Amino acid sequence: VQLQASGGGLVQAGGSLRLSCVASGRTLSSYSVGWFRQAPGSEREFVTAIFRRGGSTQYADSVKGRFTISRDNAKNTAYLQMSSLKPEDTAVYYCAADSTIIASSIGDPNQYDYWGQGTQVTVSS
């Protein structure tokens, strides 16, 4: 599966953005999808994920209550709705997919086989 992330941009603190991750080549519903982010000089960190079966979700504590992951299988697309953005949310955001990942590994970027190219999110104070 190929992934294309988009929707990033420059937003003021407190604002909102919606990122999209469009899949091609395979049906995205066959995969669990994760969003990760990487700020300059930092490691890639887990943001949120949605499981392929059941649609349950997990969130990093830093984004709980502000970010929402969803998927539209008809559009072969996953979304990350980000609200109440903070300057510390500034990073390149990546979507990733894997068909066999288990719950205990959902936050480990090394467990994902497929990655999008990243989209920059910049939150100004």
mmCIF file of N, CA and C in Angstrom:
data_model
loop_
_atom_site.group_PDB
_atom_site.id
_atom_site.type_symbol
_atom_site.label_atom_id
_atom_site.label_comp_id
_atom_site.label_asym_id
_atom_site.label_seq_id
_atom_site.Cartn_x
_atom_site.Cartn_y
_atom_site.Cartn_z
ATOM 1 N N VAL A 1 0.852 -1.179 0.000
ATOM 2 C CA VAL A 1 0.000 0.000 0.000
ATOM 3 C C VAL A 1 0.897 1.242 0.000
ATOM 4 N N GLN A 2 0.484 2.245 -0.759
ATOM 5 C CA GLN A 2 1.185 3.538 -0.758
ATOM 6 C C GLN A 2 0.322 4.541 0.003
ATOM 7 N N LEU A 3 0.989 5.381 0.789
ATOM 8 C CA LEU A 3 0.302 6.362 1.616
ATOM 9 C C LEU A 3 0.731 7.767 1.238
ATOM 10 N N GLN A 4 -0.226 8.664 1.185
ATOM 11 C CA GLN A 4 0.041 10.066 0.868
ATOM 12 C C GLN A 4 -0.606 10.923 1.950
ATOM 13 N N ALA A 5 0.236 11.579 2.743
ATOM 14 C CA ALA A 5 -0.256 12.464 3.801
ATOM 15 C C ALA A 5 -0.328 13.892 3.291
ATOM 16 N N SER A 6 -1.338 14.608 3.746
ATOM 17 C CA SER A 6 -1.491 16.013 3.352
ATOM 18 C C SER A 6 -2.306 16.746 4.407
ATOM 19 N N GLY A 7 -2.390 18.053 4.250
ATOM 20 C CA GLY A 7 -3.231 18.852 5.130
ATOM 21 C C GLY A 7 -2.485 19.696 6.135
ATOM 22 N N GLY A 8 -1.176 19.566 6.177
ATOM 23 C CA GLY A 8 -0.413 20.366 7.106
ATOM 24 C C GLY A 8 -0.401 21.830 6.709
ATOM 25 N N GLY A 9 0.136 22.642 7.598
ATOM 26 C CA GLY A 9 0.218 24.066 7.318
ATOM 27 C C GLY A 9 0.603 24.842 8.549
ATOM 28 N N LEU A 10 0.460 26.154 8.440
ATOM 29 C CA LEU A 10 0.764 27.068 9.535
ATOM 30 C C LEU A 10 -0.540 27.512 10.172
ATOM 31 N N VAL A 11 -0.617 27.379 11.485
ATOM 32 C CA VAL A 11 -1.834 27.742 12.204
ATOM 33 C C VAL A 11 -1.444 28.391 13.519
ATOM 34 N N GLN A 12 -2.286 29.271 14.005
ATOM 35 C CA GLN A 12 -2.028 29.894 15.301
ATOM 36 C C GLN A 12 -2.411 28.957 16.431
ATOM 37 N N ALA A 13 -1.792 29.153 17.567
ATOM 38 C CA ALA A 13 -2.136 28.364 18.745
ATOM 39 C C ALA A 13 -3.632 28.472 19.017
ATOM 40 N N GLY A 14 -4.228 27.336 19.348
ATOM 41 C CA GLY A 14 -5.662 27.283 19.565
ATOM 42 C C GLY A 14 -6.456 26.922 18.333
ATOM 43 N N GLY A 15 -5.793 26.923 17.192
ATOM 44 C CA GLY A 15 -6.470 26.619 15.941
ATOM 45 C C GLY A 15 -6.587 25.128 15.681
ATOM 46 N N SER A 16 -7.089 24.815 14.492
ATOM 47 C CA SER A 16 -7.340 23.430 14.113
ATOM 48 C C SER A 16 -6.803 23.135 12.716
ATOM 49 N N LEU A 17 -6.484 21.889 12.503
ATOM 50 C CA LEU A 17 -6.101 21.380 11.198
ATOM 51 C C LEU A 17 -6.617 19.959 11.076
ATOM 52 N N ARG A 18 -6.879 19.539 9.838
ATOM 53 C CA ARG A 18 -7.204 18.143 9.598
ATOM 54 C C ARG A 18 -6.226 17.563 8.593
ATOM 55 N N LEU A 19 -5.525 16.550 9.012
ATOM 56 C CA LEU A 19 -4.602 15.851 8.127
ATOM 57 C C LEU A 19 -5.314 14.666 7.487
ATOM 58 N N SER A 20 -4.921 14.369 6.265
ATOM 59 C CA SER A 20 -5.469 13.228 5.540
ATOM 60 C C SER A 20 -4.345 12.278 5.162
ATOM 61 N N CYS A 21 -4.671 11.025 5.116
ATOM 62 C CA CYS A 21 -3.727 9.989 4.684
ATOM 63 C C CYS A 21 -4.478 9.120 3.690
ATOM 64 N N VAL A 22 -4.184 9.328 2.421
ATOM 65 C CA VAL A 22 -4.868 8.604 1.360
ATOM 66 C C VAL A 22 -4.049 7.392 0.960
ATOM 67 N N ALA A 23 -4.694 6.250 0.906
ATOM 68 C CA ALA A 23 -4.025 5.007 0.540
ATOM 69 C C ALA A 23 -4.331 4.645 -0.906
ATOM 70 N N SER A 24 -3.349 4.039 -1.546
ATOM 71 C CA SER A 24 -3.546 3.518 -2.896
ATOM 72 C C SER A 24 -2.846 2.178 -3.010
ATOM 73 N N GLY A 25 -3.322 1.386 -3.922
ATOM 74 C CA GLY A 25 -2.705 0.090 -4.140
ATOM 75 C C GLY A 25 -3.361 -1.040 -3.378
ATOM 76 N N ARG A 26 -3.834 -0.747 -2.193
ATOM 77 C CA ARG A 26 -4.511 -1.741 -1.371
ATOM 78 C C ARG A 26 -5.643 -1.048 -0.611
ATOM 79 N N THR A 27 -6.510 -1.859 -0.037
ATOM 80 C CA THR A 27 -7.626 -1.328 0.736
ATOM 81 C C THR A 27 -7.152 -0.980 2.132
ATOM 82 N N LEU A 28 -7.316 0.274 2.510
ATOM 83 C CA LEU A 28 -6.799 0.736 3.796
ATOM 84 C C LEU A 28 -7.486 0.044 4.975
ATOM 85 N N SER A 29 -8.700 -0.430 4.775
ATOM 86 C CA SER A 29 -9.418 -1.102 5.860
ATOM 87 C C SER A 29 -8.719 -2.378 6.307
ATOM 88 N N SER A 30 -7.798 -2.876 5.512
ATOM 89 C CA SER A 30 -7.041 -4.077 5.876
ATOM 90 C C SER A 30 -5.878 -3.777 6.807
ATOM 91 N N TYR A 31 -5.699 -2.510 7.124
ATOM 92 C CA TYR A 31 -4.543 -2.079 7.903
ATOM 93 C C TYR A 31 -4.953 -1.293 9.133
ATOM 94 N N SER A 32 -4.170 -1.446 10.173
ATOM 95 C CA SER A 32 -4.220 -0.486 11.261
ATOM 96 C C SER A 32 -3.411 0.727 10.816
ATOM 97 N N VAL A 33 -3.853 1.905 11.203
ATOM 98 C CA VAL A 33 -3.217 3.143 10.765
ATOM 99 C C VAL A 33 -2.769 3.945 11.978
ATOM 100 N N GLY A 34 -1.559 4.399 11.914
ATOM 101 C CA GLY A 34 -1.027 5.240 12.981
ATOM 102 C C GLY A 34 -0.581 6.581 12.453
ATOM 103 N N TRP A 35 -0.611 7.573 13.322
ATOM 104 C CA TRP A 35 -0.023 8.878 13.041
ATOM 105 C C TRP A 35 1.139 9.076 14.019
ATOM 106 N N PHE A 36 2.244 9.524 13.474
ATOM 107 C CA PHE A 36 3.425 9.829 14.261
ATOM 108 C C PHE A 36 3.863 11.248 13.904
ATOM 109 N N ARG A 37 4.703 11.811 14.750
ATOM 110 C CA ARG A 37 5.244 13.125 14.443
ATOM 111 C C ARG A 37 6.709 13.180 14.862
ATOM 112 N N GLN A 38 7.417 14.066 14.194
ATOM 113 C CA GLN A 38 8.839 14.232 14.487
ATOM 114 C C GLN A 38 9.200 15.693 14.402
ATOM 115 N N ALA A 39 9.647 16.217 15.530
ATOM 116 C CA ALA A 39 10.123 17.592 15.585
ATOM 117 C C ALA A 39 11.631 17.603 15.350
ATOM 118 N N PRO A 40 12.198 18.727 14.915
ATOM 119 C CA PRO A 40 13.643 18.794 14.674
ATOM 120 C C PRO A 40 14.427 18.399 15.910
ATOM 121 N N GLY A 41 15.389 17.494 15.712
ATOM 122 C CA GLY A 41 16.235 17.068 16.808
ATOM 123 C C GLY A 41 15.608 16.068 17.746
ATOM 124 N N SER A 42 14.404 15.635 17.416
ATOM 125 C CA SER A 42 13.700 14.684 18.283
ATOM 126 C C SER A 42 13.430 13.386 17.548
ATOM 127 N N GLU A 43 13.156 12.357 18.322
ATOM 128 C CA GLU A 43 12.787 11.087 17.734
ATOM 129 C C GLU A 43 11.323 11.137 17.273
ATOM 130 N N ARG A 44 11.017 10.234 16.369
ATOM 131 C CA ARG A 44 9.632 10.116 15.918
ATOM 132 C C ARG A 44 8.784 9.590 17.072
ATOM 133 N N GLU A 45 7.673 10.256 17.333
ATOM 134 C CA GLU A 45 6.847 9.867 18.465
ATOM 135 C C GLU A 45 5.436 9.520 18.030
ATOM 136 N N PHE A 46 4.859 8.609 18.757
ATOM 137 C CA PHE A 46 3.500 8.158 18.505
ATOM 138 C C PHE A 46 2.503 9.245 18.863
ATOM 139 N N VAL A 47 1.506 9.421 18.011
ATOM 140 C CA VAL A 47 0.432 10.376 18.270
ATOM 141 C C VAL A 47 -0.876 9.637 18.524
ATOM 142 N N THR A 48 -1.270 8.809 17.580
ATOM 143 C CA THR A 48 -2.534 8.092 17.695
ATOM 144 C C THR A 48 -2.584 6.967 16.669
ATOM 145 N N ALA A 49 -3.492 6.031 16.888
ATOM 146 C CA ALA A 49 -3.669 4.935 15.936
ATOM 147 C C ALA A 49 -5.105 4.424 15.998
ATOM 148 N N ILE A 50 -5.502 3.830 14.897
ATOM 149 C CA ILE A 50 -6.820 3.195 14.821
ATOM 150 C C ILE A 50 -6.623 1.783 14.289
ATOM 151 N N PHE A 51 -7.203 0.824 14.970
ATOM 152 C CA PHE A 51 -7.008 -0.563 14.610
ATOM 153 C C PHE A 51 -7.886 -0.945 13.426
ATOM 154 N N ARG A 52 -7.372 -1.903 12.643
ATOM 155 C CA ARG A 52 -8.097 -2.317 11.450
ATOM 156 C C ARG A 52 -9.366 -3.075 11.789
ATOM 157 N N ARG A 53 -9.346 -3.767 12.920
ATOM 158 C CA ARG A 53 -10.521 -4.520 13.340
ATOM 159 C C ARG A 53 -11.188 -3.811 14.503
ATOM 160 N N GLY A 54 -12.410 -3.482 14.335
ATOM 161 C CA GLY A 54 -13.164 -2.877 15.427
ATOM 162 C C GLY A 54 -13.065 -1.368 15.481
ATOM 163 N N GLY A 55 -11.992 -0.837 14.907
ATOM 164 C CA GLY A 55 -11.866 0.615 14.884
ATOM 165 C C GLY A 55 -11.524 1.252 16.203
ATOM 166 N N SER A 56 -11.042 0.453 17.158
ATOM 167 C CA SER A 56 -10.645 1.076 18.424
ATOM 168 C C SER A 56 -9.431 1.963 18.212
ATOM 169 N N THR A 57 -9.242 2.894 19.110
ATOM 170 C CA THR A 57 -8.195 3.898 18.950
ATOM 171 C C THR A 57 -7.332 3.993 20.194
ATOM 172 N N GLN A 58 -6.140 4.533 19.993
ATOM 173 C CA GLN A 58 -5.241 4.864 21.099
ATOM 174 C C GLN A 58 -4.651 6.235 20.834
ATOM 175 N N TYR A 59 -4.381 6.962 21.899
ATOM 176 C CA TYR A 59 -3.821 8.299 21.791
ATOM 177 C C TYR A 59 -2.670 8.464 22.766
ATOM 178 N N ALA A 60 -1.706 9.248 22.347
ATOM 179 C CA ALA A 60 -0.679 9.682 23.279
ATOM 180 C C ALA A 60 -1.322 10.626 24.288
ATOM 181 N N ASP A 61 -0.820 10.606 25.509
ATOM 182 C CA ASP A 61 -1.393 11.456 26.547
ATOM 183 C C ASP A 61 -1.354 12.932 26.151
ATOM 184 N N SER A 62 -0.332 13.309 25.406
ATOM 185 C CA SER A 62 -0.150 14.719 25.055
ATOM 186 C C SER A 62 -1.223 15.248 24.105
ATOM 187 N N VAL A 63 -1.962 14.356 23.454
ATOM 188 C CA VAL A 63 -2.963 14.812 22.479
ATOM 189 C C VAL A 63 -4.384 14.386 22.838
ATOM 190 N N LYS A 64 -4.535 13.626 23.903
ATOM 191 C CA LYS A 64 -5.869 13.167 24.300
ATOM 192 C C LYS A 64 -6.797 14.353 24.534
ATOM 193 N N GLY A 65 -7.997 14.245 23.983
ATOM 194 C CA GLY A 65 -8.975 15.298 24.127
ATOM 195 C C GLY A 65 -8.839 16.415 23.117
ATOM 196 N N ARG A 66 -7.744 16.426 22.366
ATOM 197 C CA ARG A 66 -7.527 17.473 21.360
ATOM 198 C C ARG A 66 -7.497 16.915 19.946
ATOM 199 N N PHE A 67 -6.976 15.709 19.782
ATOM 200 C CA PHE A 67 -6.836 15.091 18.469
ATOM 201 C C PHE A 67 -7.813 13.926 18.349
ATOM 202 N N THR A 68 -8.277 13.706 17.135
ATOM 203 C CA THR A 68 -9.175 12.582 16.855
ATOM 204 C C THR A 68 -8.757 11.902 15.556
ATOM 205 N N ILE A 69 -8.562 10.601 15.635
ATOM 206 C CA ILE A 69 -8.256 9.820 14.436
ATOM 207 C C ILE A 69 -9.534 9.155 13.939
ATOM 208 N N SER A 70 -9.662 9.087 12.643
ATOM 209 C CA SER A 70 -10.821 8.425 12.051
ATOM 210 C C SER A 70 -10.417 7.857 10.701
ATOM 211 N N ARG A 71 -11.319 7.101 10.127
ATOM 212 C CA ARG A 71 -11.040 6.545 8.804
ATOM 213 C C ARG A 71 -12.340 6.491 8.024
ATOM 214 N N ASP A 72 -12.229 6.676 6.721
ATOM 215 C CA ASP A 72 -13.356 6.542 5.806
ATOM 216 C C ASP A 72 -12.958 5.472 4.801
ATOM 217 N N ASN A 73 -13.441 4.278 5.016
ATOM 218 C CA ASN A 73 -13.024 3.162 4.166
ATOM 219 C C ASN A 73 -13.487 3.351 2.722
ATOM 220 N N ALA A 74 -14.604 4.012 2.540
ATOM 221 C CA ALA A 74 -15.095 4.241 1.174
ATOM 222 C C ALA A 74 -14.136 5.141 0.393
ATOM 223 N N LYS A 75 -13.456 6.025 1.098
ATOM 224 C CA LYS A 75 -12.502 6.929 0.448
ATOM 225 C C LYS A 75 -11.072 6.441 0.594
ATOM 226 N N ASN A 76 -10.904 5.302 1.250
ATOM 227 C CA ASN A 76 -9.559 4.747 1.459
ATOM 228 C C ASN A 76 -8.636 5.758 2.124
ATOM 229 N N THR A 77 -9.179 6.455 3.104
ATOM 230 C CA THR A 77 -8.485 7.575 3.719
ATOM 231 C C THR A 77 -8.627 7.525 5.240
ATOM 232 N N ALA A 78 -7.545 7.870 5.913
ATOM 233 C CA ALA A 78 -7.566 8.079 7.351
ATOM 234 C C ALA A 78 -7.345 9.566 7.617
ATOM 235 N N TYR A 79 -7.883 10.030 8.729
ATOM 236 C CA TYR A 79 -7.805 11.455 9.066
ATOM 237 C C TYR A 79 -7.243 11.642 10.467
ATOM 238 N N LEU A 80 -6.649 12.789 10.662
ATOM 239 C CA LEU A 80 -6.256 13.225 11.990
ATOM 240 C C LEU A 80 -6.789 14.638 12.167
ATOM 241 N N GLN A 81 -7.831 14.757 12.961
ATOM 242 C CA GLN A 81 -8.388 16.060 13.282
ATOM 243 C C GLN A 81 -7.676 16.595 14.507
ATOM 244 N N MET A 82 -7.050 17.751 14.358
ATOM 245 C CA MET A 82 -6.276 18.337 15.446
ATOM 246 C C MET A 82 -6.918 19.659 15.849
ATOM 247 N N SER A 83 -7.217 19.779 17.116
ATOM 248 C CA SER A 83 -7.843 20.989 17.644
ATOM 249 C C SER A 83 -7.041 21.496 18.826
ATOM 250 N N SER A 84 -7.315 22.730 19.216
ATOM 251 C CA SER A 84 -6.608 23.344 20.345
ATOM 252 C C SER A 84 -5.109 23.152 20.212
ATOM 253 N N LEU A 85 -4.611 23.434 19.032
ATOM 254 C CA LEU A 85 -3.199 23.192 18.750
ATOM 255 C C LEU A 85 -2.303 24.082 19.585
ATOM 256 N N LYS A 86 -1.152 23.524 19.948
ATOM 257 C CA LYS A 86 -0.171 24.208 20.766
ATOM 258 C C LYS A 86 1.142 24.303 19.988
ATOM 259 N N PRO A 87 1.984 25.266 20.325
ATOM 260 C CA PRO A 87 3.286 25.345 19.635
ATOM 261 C C PRO A 87 4.083 24.041 19.728
ATOM 262 N N GLU A 88 3.932 23.328 20.811
ATOM 263 C CA GLU A 88 4.674 22.069 20.952
ATOM 264 C C GLU A 88 4.147 20.953 20.050
ATOM 265 N N ASP A 89 3.047 21.194 19.352
ATOM 266 C CA ASP A 89 2.560 20.237 18.358
ATOM 267 C C ASP A 89 3.283 20.396 17.017
ATOM 268 N N THR A 90 4.112 21.412 16.913
ATOM 269 C CA THR A 90 4.848 21.649 15.680
ATOM 270 C C THR A 90 5.773 20.473 15.366
ATOM 271 N N ALA A 91 5.618 19.916 14.181
ATOM 272 C CA ALA A 91 6.405 18.748 13.780
ATOM 273 C C ALA A 91 6.017 18.362 12.362
ATOM 274 N N VAL A 92 6.777 17.444 11.808
ATOM 275 C CA VAL A 92 6.345 16.763 10.596
ATOM 276 C C VAL A 92 5.501 15.569 11.027
ATOM 277 N N TYR A 93 4.320 15.471 10.455
ATOM 278 C CA TYR A 93 3.401 14.405 10.811
ATOM 279 C C TYR A 93 3.395 13.344 9.708
ATOM 280 N N TYR A 94 3.487 12.097 10.133
ATOM 281 C CA TYR A 94 3.533 10.968 9.220
ATOM 282 C C TYR A 94 2.379 10.016 9.515
ATOM 283 N N CYS A 95 1.787 9.472 8.466
ATOM 284 C CA CYS A 95 0.864 8.364 8.666
ATOM 285 C C CYS A 95 1.585 7.071 8.301
ATOM 286 N N ALA A 96 1.161 6.009 8.948
ATOM 287 C CA ALA A 96 1.778 4.709 8.745
ATOM 288 C C ALA A 96 0.702 3.640 8.811
ATOM 289 N N ALA A 97 0.979 2.504 8.201
ATOM 290 C CA ALA A 97 -0.001 1.425 8.171
ATOM 291 C C ALA A 97 0.687 0.082 8.323
ATOM 292 N N ASP A 98 -0.036 -0.818 8.927
ATOM 293 C CA ASP A 98 0.459 -2.174 9.061
ATOM 294 C C ASP A 98 -0.727 -3.113 9.194
ATOM 295 N N SER A 99 -0.597 -4.302 8.638
ATOM 296 C CA SER A 99 -1.729 -5.233 8.641
ATOM 297 C C SER A 99 -1.678 -6.231 9.784
ATOM 298 N N THR A 100 -0.529 -6.321 10.468
ATOM 299 C CA THR A 100 -0.388 -7.368 11.480
ATOM 300 C C THR A 100 -0.038 -6.830 12.861
ATOM 301 N N ILE A 101 -0.007 -5.527 13.009
ATOM 302 C CA ILE A 101 0.450 -4.957 14.270
ATOM 303 C C ILE A 101 -0.507 -5.320 15.399
ATOM 304 N N ILE A 102 0.047 -5.511 16.570
ATOM 305 C CA ILE A 102 -0.768 -5.860 17.723
ATOM 306 C C ILE A 102 -0.849 -4.677 18.677
ATOM 307 N N ALA A 103 -1.780 -4.755 19.593
ATOM 308 C CA ALA A 103 -2.070 -3.615 20.458
ATOM 309 C C ALA A 103 -0.855 -3.157 21.252
ATOM 310 N N SER A 104 -0.074 -4.099 21.734
ATOM 311 C CA SER A 104 1.076 -3.728 22.561
ATOM 312 C C SER A 104 2.164 -3.029 21.772
ATOM 313 N N SER A 105 2.108 -3.096 20.467
ATOM 314 C CA SER A 105 3.133 -2.500 19.607
ATOM 315 C C SER A 105 2.630 -1.301 18.818
ATOM 316 N N ILE A 106 1.412 -0.896 19.073
ATOM 317 C CA ILE A 106 0.788 0.116 18.223
ATOM 318 C C ILE A 106 1.537 1.436 18.260
ATOM 319 N N GLY A 107 2.252 1.707 19.317
ATOM 320 C CA GLY A 107 2.981 2.965 19.421
ATOM 321 C C GLY A 107 4.432 2.886 18.982
ATOM 322 N N ASP A 108 4.863 1.761 18.489
ATOM 323 C CA ASP A 108 6.254 1.559 18.080
ATOM 324 C C ASP A 108 6.379 1.782 16.581
ATOM 325 N N PRO A 109 7.039 2.844 16.145
ATOM 326 C CA PRO A 109 7.134 3.113 14.706
ATOM 327 C C PRO A 109 7.846 2.003 13.942
ATOM 328 N N ASN A 110 8.694 1.254 14.604
ATOM 329 C CA ASN A 110 9.435 0.177 13.928
ATOM 330 C C ASN A 110 8.537 -0.986 13.519
ATOM 331 N N GLN A 111 7.321 -1.007 14.048
ATOM 332 C CA GLN A 111 6.409 -2.111 13.747
ATOM 333 C C GLN A 111 5.535 -1.847 12.524
ATOM 334 N N TYR A 112 5.643 -0.659 11.953
ATOM 335 C CA TYR A 112 4.824 -0.316 10.794
ATOM 336 C C TYR A 112 5.608 -0.542 9.503
ATOM 337 N N ASP A 113 4.978 -1.181 8.554
ATOM 338 C CA ASP A 113 5.653 -1.495 7.292
ATOM 339 C C ASP A 113 5.555 -0.382 6.255
ATOM 340 N N TYR A 114 4.515 0.426 6.320
ATOM 341 C CA TYR A 114 4.246 1.396 5.256
ATOM 342 C C TYR A 114 4.130 2.798 5.846
ATOM 343 N N TRP A 115 4.745 3.757 5.134
ATOM 344 C CA TRP A 115 4.778 5.128 5.623
ATOM 345 C C TRP A 115 4.453 6.107 4.505
ATOM 346 N N GLY A 116 3.757 7.158 4.878
ATOM 347 C CA GLY A 116 3.586 8.289 3.985
ATOM 348 C C GLY A 116 4.785 9.208 4.084
ATOM 349 N N GLN A 117 4.803 10.251 3.278
ATOM 350 C CA GLN A 117 5.979 11.101 3.151
ATOM 351 C C GLN A 117 6.060 12.201 4.189
ATOM 352 N N GLY A 118 5.028 12.422 4.961
ATOM 353 C CA GLY A 118 5.058 13.451 5.988
ATOM 354 C C GLY A 118 4.480 14.769 5.516
ATOM 355 N N THR A 119 3.869 15.469 6.447
ATOM 356 C CA THR A 119 3.333 16.794 6.167
ATOM 357 C C THR A 119 3.655 17.695 7.353
ATOM 358 N N GLN A 120 4.118 18.895 7.057
ATOM 359 C CA GLN A 120 4.587 19.811 8.106
ATOM 360 C C GLN A 120 3.415 20.522 8.760
ATOM 361 N N VAL A 121 3.414 20.503 10.085
ATOM 362 C CA VAL A 121 2.457 21.277 10.877
ATOM 363 C C VAL A 121 3.254 22.252 11.733
ATOM 364 N N THR A 122 2.947 23.529 11.603
ATOM 365 C CA THR A 122 3.614 24.561 12.373
ATOM 366 C C THR A 122 2.568 25.359 13.127
ATOM 367 N N VAL A 123 2.722 25.416 14.446
ATOM 368 C CA VAL A 123 1.778 26.138 15.288
ATOM 369 C C VAL A 123 2.509 27.343 15.885
ATOM 370 N N SER A 124 2.036 28.515 15.576
ATOM 371 C CA SER A 124 2.667 29.734 16.072
ATOM 372 C C SER A 124 2.005 30.174 17.373
ATOM 373 N N SER A 125 2.807 30.785 18.214
ATOM 374 C CA SER A 125 2.288 31.240 19.522
ATOM 375 C C SER A 125 1.723 32.652 19.431
#
